[in-house]
PDB file of C-alpha atoms and ligand atoms in Angstrom:
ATOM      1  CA  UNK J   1      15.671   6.492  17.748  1.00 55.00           C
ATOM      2  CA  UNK J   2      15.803   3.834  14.940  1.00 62.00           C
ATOM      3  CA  UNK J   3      17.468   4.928  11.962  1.00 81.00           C
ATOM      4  CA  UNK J   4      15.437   5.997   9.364  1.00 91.00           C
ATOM      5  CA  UNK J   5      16.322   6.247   5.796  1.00 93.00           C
ATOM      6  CA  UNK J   6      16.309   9.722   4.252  1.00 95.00           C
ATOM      7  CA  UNK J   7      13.806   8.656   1.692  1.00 94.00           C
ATOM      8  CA  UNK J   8      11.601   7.027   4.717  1.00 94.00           C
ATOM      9  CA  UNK J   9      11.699  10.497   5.940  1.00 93.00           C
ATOM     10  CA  UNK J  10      10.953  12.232   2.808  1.00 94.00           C
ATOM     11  CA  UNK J  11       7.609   9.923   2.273  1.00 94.00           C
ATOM     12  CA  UNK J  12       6.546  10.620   5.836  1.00 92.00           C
ATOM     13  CA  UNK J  13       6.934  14.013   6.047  1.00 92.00           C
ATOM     14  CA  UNK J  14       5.422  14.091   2.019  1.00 94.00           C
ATOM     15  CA  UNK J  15       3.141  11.529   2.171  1.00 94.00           C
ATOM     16  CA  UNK J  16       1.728  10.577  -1.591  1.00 94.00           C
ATOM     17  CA  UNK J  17      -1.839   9.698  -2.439  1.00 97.00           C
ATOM     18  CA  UNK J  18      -3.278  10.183   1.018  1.00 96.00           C
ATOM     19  CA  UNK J  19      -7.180  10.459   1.459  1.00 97.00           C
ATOM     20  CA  UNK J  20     -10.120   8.356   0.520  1.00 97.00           C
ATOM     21  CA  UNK J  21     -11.599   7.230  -2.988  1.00 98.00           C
ATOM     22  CA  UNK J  22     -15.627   8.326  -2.545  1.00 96.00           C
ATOM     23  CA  UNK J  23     -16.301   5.866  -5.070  1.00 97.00           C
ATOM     24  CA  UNK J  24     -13.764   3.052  -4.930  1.00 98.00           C
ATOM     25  CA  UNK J  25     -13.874   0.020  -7.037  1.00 98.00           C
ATOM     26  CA  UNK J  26     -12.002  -1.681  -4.261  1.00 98.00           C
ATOM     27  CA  UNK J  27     -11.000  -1.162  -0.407  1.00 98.00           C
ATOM     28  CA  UNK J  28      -8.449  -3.427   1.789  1.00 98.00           C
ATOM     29  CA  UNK J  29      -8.299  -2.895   5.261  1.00 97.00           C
ATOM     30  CA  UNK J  30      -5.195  -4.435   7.259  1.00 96.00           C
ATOM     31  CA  UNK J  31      -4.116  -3.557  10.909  1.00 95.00           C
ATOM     32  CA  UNK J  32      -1.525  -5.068  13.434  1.00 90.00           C
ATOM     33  CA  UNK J  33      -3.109  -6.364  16.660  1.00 88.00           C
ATOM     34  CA  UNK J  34       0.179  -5.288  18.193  1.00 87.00           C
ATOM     35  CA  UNK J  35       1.012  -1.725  17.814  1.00 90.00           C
ATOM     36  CA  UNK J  36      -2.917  -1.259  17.186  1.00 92.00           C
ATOM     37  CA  UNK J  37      -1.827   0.508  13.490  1.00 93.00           C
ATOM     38  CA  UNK J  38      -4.504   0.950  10.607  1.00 95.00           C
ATOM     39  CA  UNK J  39      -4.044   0.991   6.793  1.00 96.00           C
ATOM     40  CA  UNK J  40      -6.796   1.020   4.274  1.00 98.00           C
ATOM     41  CA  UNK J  41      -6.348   1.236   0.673  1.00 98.00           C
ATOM     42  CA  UNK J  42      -8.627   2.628  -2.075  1.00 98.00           C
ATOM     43  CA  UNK J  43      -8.484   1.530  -5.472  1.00 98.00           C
ATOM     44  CA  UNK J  44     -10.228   2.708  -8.734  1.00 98.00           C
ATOM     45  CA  UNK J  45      -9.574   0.541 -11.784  1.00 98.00           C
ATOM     46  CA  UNK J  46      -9.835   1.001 -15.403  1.00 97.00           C
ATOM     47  CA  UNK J  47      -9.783  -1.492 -17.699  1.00 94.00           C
ATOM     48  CA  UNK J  48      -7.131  -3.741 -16.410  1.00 94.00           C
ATOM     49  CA  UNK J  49      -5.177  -1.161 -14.489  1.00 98.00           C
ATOM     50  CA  UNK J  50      -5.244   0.905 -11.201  1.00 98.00           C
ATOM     51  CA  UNK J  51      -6.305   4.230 -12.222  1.00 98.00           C
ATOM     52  CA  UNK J  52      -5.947   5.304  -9.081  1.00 98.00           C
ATOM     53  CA  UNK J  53      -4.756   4.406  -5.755  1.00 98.00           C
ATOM     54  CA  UNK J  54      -5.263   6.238  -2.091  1.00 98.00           C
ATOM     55  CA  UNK J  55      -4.517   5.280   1.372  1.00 98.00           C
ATOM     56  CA  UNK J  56      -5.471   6.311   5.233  1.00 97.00           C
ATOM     57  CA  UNK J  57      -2.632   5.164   7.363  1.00 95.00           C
ATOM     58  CA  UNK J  58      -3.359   5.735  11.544  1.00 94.00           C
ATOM     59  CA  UNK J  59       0.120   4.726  12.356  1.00 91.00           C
ATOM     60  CA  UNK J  60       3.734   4.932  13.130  1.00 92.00           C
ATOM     61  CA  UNK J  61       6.064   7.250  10.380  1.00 93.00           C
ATOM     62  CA  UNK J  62       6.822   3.893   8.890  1.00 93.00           C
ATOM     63  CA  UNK J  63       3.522   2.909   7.958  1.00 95.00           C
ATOM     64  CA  UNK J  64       2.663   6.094   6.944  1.00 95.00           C
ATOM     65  CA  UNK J  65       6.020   5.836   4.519  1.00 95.00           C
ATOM     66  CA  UNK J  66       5.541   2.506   3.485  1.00 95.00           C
ATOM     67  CA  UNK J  67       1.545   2.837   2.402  1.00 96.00           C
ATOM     68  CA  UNK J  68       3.368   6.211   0.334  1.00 97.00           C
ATOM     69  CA  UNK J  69       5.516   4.385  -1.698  1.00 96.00           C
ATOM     70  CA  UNK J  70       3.228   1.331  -1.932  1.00 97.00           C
ATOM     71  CA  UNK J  71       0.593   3.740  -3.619  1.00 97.00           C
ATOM     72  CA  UNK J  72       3.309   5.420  -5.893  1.00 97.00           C
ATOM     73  CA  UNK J  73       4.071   1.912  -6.776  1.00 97.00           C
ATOM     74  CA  UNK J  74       0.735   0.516  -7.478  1.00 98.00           C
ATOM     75  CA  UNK J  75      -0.501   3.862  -9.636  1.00 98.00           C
ATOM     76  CA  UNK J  76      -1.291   2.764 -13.492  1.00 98.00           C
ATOM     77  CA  UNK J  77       0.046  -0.774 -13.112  1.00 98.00           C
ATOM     78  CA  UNK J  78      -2.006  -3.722 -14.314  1.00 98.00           C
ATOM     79  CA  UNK J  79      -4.055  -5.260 -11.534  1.00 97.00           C
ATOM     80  CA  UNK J  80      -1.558  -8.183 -12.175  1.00 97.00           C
ATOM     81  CA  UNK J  81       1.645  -6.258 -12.077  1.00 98.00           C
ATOM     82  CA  UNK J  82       0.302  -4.232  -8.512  1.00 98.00           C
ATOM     83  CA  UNK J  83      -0.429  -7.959  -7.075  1.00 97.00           C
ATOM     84  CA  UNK J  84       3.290  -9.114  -7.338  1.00 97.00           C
ATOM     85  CA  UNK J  85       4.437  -6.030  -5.528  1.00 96.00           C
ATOM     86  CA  UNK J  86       6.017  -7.621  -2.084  1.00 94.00           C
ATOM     87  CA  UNK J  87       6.129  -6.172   1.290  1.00 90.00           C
ATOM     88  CA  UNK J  88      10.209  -6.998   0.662  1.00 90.00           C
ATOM     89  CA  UNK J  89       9.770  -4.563  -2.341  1.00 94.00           C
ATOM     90  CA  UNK J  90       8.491  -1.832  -1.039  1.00 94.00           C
ATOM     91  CA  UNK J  91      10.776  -1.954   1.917  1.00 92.00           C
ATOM     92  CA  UNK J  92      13.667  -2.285  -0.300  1.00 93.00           C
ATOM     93  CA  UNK J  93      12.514   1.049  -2.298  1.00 94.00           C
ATOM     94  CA  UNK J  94      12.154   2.744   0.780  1.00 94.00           C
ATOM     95  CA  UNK J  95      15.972   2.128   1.324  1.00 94.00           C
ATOM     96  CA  UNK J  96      15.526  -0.361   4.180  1.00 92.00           C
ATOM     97  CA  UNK J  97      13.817  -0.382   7.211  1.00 90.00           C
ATOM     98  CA  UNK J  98      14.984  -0.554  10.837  1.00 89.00           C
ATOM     99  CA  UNK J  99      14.211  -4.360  11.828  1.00 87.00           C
ATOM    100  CA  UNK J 100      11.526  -3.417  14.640  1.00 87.00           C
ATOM    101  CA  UNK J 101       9.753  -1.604  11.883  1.00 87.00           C
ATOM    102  CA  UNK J 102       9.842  -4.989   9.325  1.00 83.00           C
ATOM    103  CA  UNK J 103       6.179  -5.238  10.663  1.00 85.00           C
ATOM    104  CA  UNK J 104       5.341  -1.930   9.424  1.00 88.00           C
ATOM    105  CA  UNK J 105       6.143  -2.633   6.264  1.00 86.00           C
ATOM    106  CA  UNK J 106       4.302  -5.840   6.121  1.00 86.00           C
ATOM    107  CA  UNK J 107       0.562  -3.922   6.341  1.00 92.00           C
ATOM    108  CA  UNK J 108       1.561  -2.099   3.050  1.00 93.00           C
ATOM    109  CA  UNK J 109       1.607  -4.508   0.239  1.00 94.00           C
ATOM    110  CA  UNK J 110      -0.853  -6.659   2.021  1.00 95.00           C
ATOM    111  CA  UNK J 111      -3.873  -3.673   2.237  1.00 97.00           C
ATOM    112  CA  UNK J 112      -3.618  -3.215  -1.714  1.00 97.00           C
ATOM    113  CA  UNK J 113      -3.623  -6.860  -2.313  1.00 97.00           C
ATOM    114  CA  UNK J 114      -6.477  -6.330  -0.170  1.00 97.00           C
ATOM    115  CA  UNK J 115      -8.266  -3.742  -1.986  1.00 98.00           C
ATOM    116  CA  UNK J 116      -7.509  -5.820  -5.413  1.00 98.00           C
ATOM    117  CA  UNK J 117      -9.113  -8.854  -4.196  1.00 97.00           C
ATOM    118  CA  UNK J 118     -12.324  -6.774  -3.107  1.00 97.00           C
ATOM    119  CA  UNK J 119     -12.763  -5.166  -6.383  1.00 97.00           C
ATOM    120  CA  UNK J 120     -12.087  -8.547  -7.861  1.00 97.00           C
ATOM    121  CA  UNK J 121     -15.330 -10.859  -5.631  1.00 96.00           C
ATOM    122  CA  UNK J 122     -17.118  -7.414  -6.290  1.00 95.00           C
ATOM    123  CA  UNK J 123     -16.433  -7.605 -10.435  1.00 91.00           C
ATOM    124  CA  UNK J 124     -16.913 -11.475 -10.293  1.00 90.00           C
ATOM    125  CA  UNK J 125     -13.538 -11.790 -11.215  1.00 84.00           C
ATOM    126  CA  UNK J 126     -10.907 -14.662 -10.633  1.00 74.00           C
ATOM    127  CA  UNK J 127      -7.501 -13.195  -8.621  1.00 69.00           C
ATOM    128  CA  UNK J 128      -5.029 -13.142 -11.039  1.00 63.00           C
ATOM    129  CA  UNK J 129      -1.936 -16.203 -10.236  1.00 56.00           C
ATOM    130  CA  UNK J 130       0.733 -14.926  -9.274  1.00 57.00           C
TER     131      UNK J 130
HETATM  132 FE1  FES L 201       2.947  -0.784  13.936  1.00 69.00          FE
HETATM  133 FE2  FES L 201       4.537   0.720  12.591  1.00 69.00          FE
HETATM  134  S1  FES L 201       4.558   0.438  14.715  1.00 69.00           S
HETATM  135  S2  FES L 201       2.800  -0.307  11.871  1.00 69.00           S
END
């Protein structure tokens, strides 16, 4: 049993933002060939900034964690701010993660970048450089 951080354990059992956005500005779909794991993201945007941010995870209790805090994360930041978030990041706010999980939390940042880049074509909008 790898050793899970309490606060890994806290955002899987309590996952945040889970579910769809009906009407989503933006979705980002990522998945690991390996372990067969899902994440999509859902963003709405307002102006400049995520409004609002939801996720459907089919995956391990890591993946599930890490698209939790990557959504708490993301939530009213400016599409700018939410595209500099790191996979390193959000495994560092989780408290770590066991090294056979690193790839877990490599789906998380990379789905919302995801999601930001399809609202972005879809708006005819340049990717902000980051
Ligand atoms: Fe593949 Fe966690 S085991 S995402």
């Amino acid at each position: 049993m790898p050793a899970y951080s309490e606060k890994v354990m806290e955002y899987f059992m309590n996952p945040r933002n889970v579910g769809e956005i009906p009407d989503a500005d933006g979705i980002g779909e990522v998945g690991n060939p390996v372990c067969g794991d899902m994440m999509t993201f859902y963003v709405k945007v307002d102006g400049d900034r995520l409004a609002d941010v939801k996720f459907k995870t089919f995956g391990c209790g890591a993946a599930i964690a890490v698209s939790s805090m990557v959504s708490e994360m993301a939530k009213g930041k400016t599409l700018e701010e939410a595209m500099q978030i790191t996979n390193k990041d959000v495994a560092q706010e989780l408290g770590g993660l066991p090294p056979n999980k690193y790839h877990c939390s490599n789906l998380g940042a990379d789905a919302l970048h995801k999601a930001i880049e399809d609202y972005l074509q879809k708006a005819g909008k340049e990717s902000p450089q980051v």
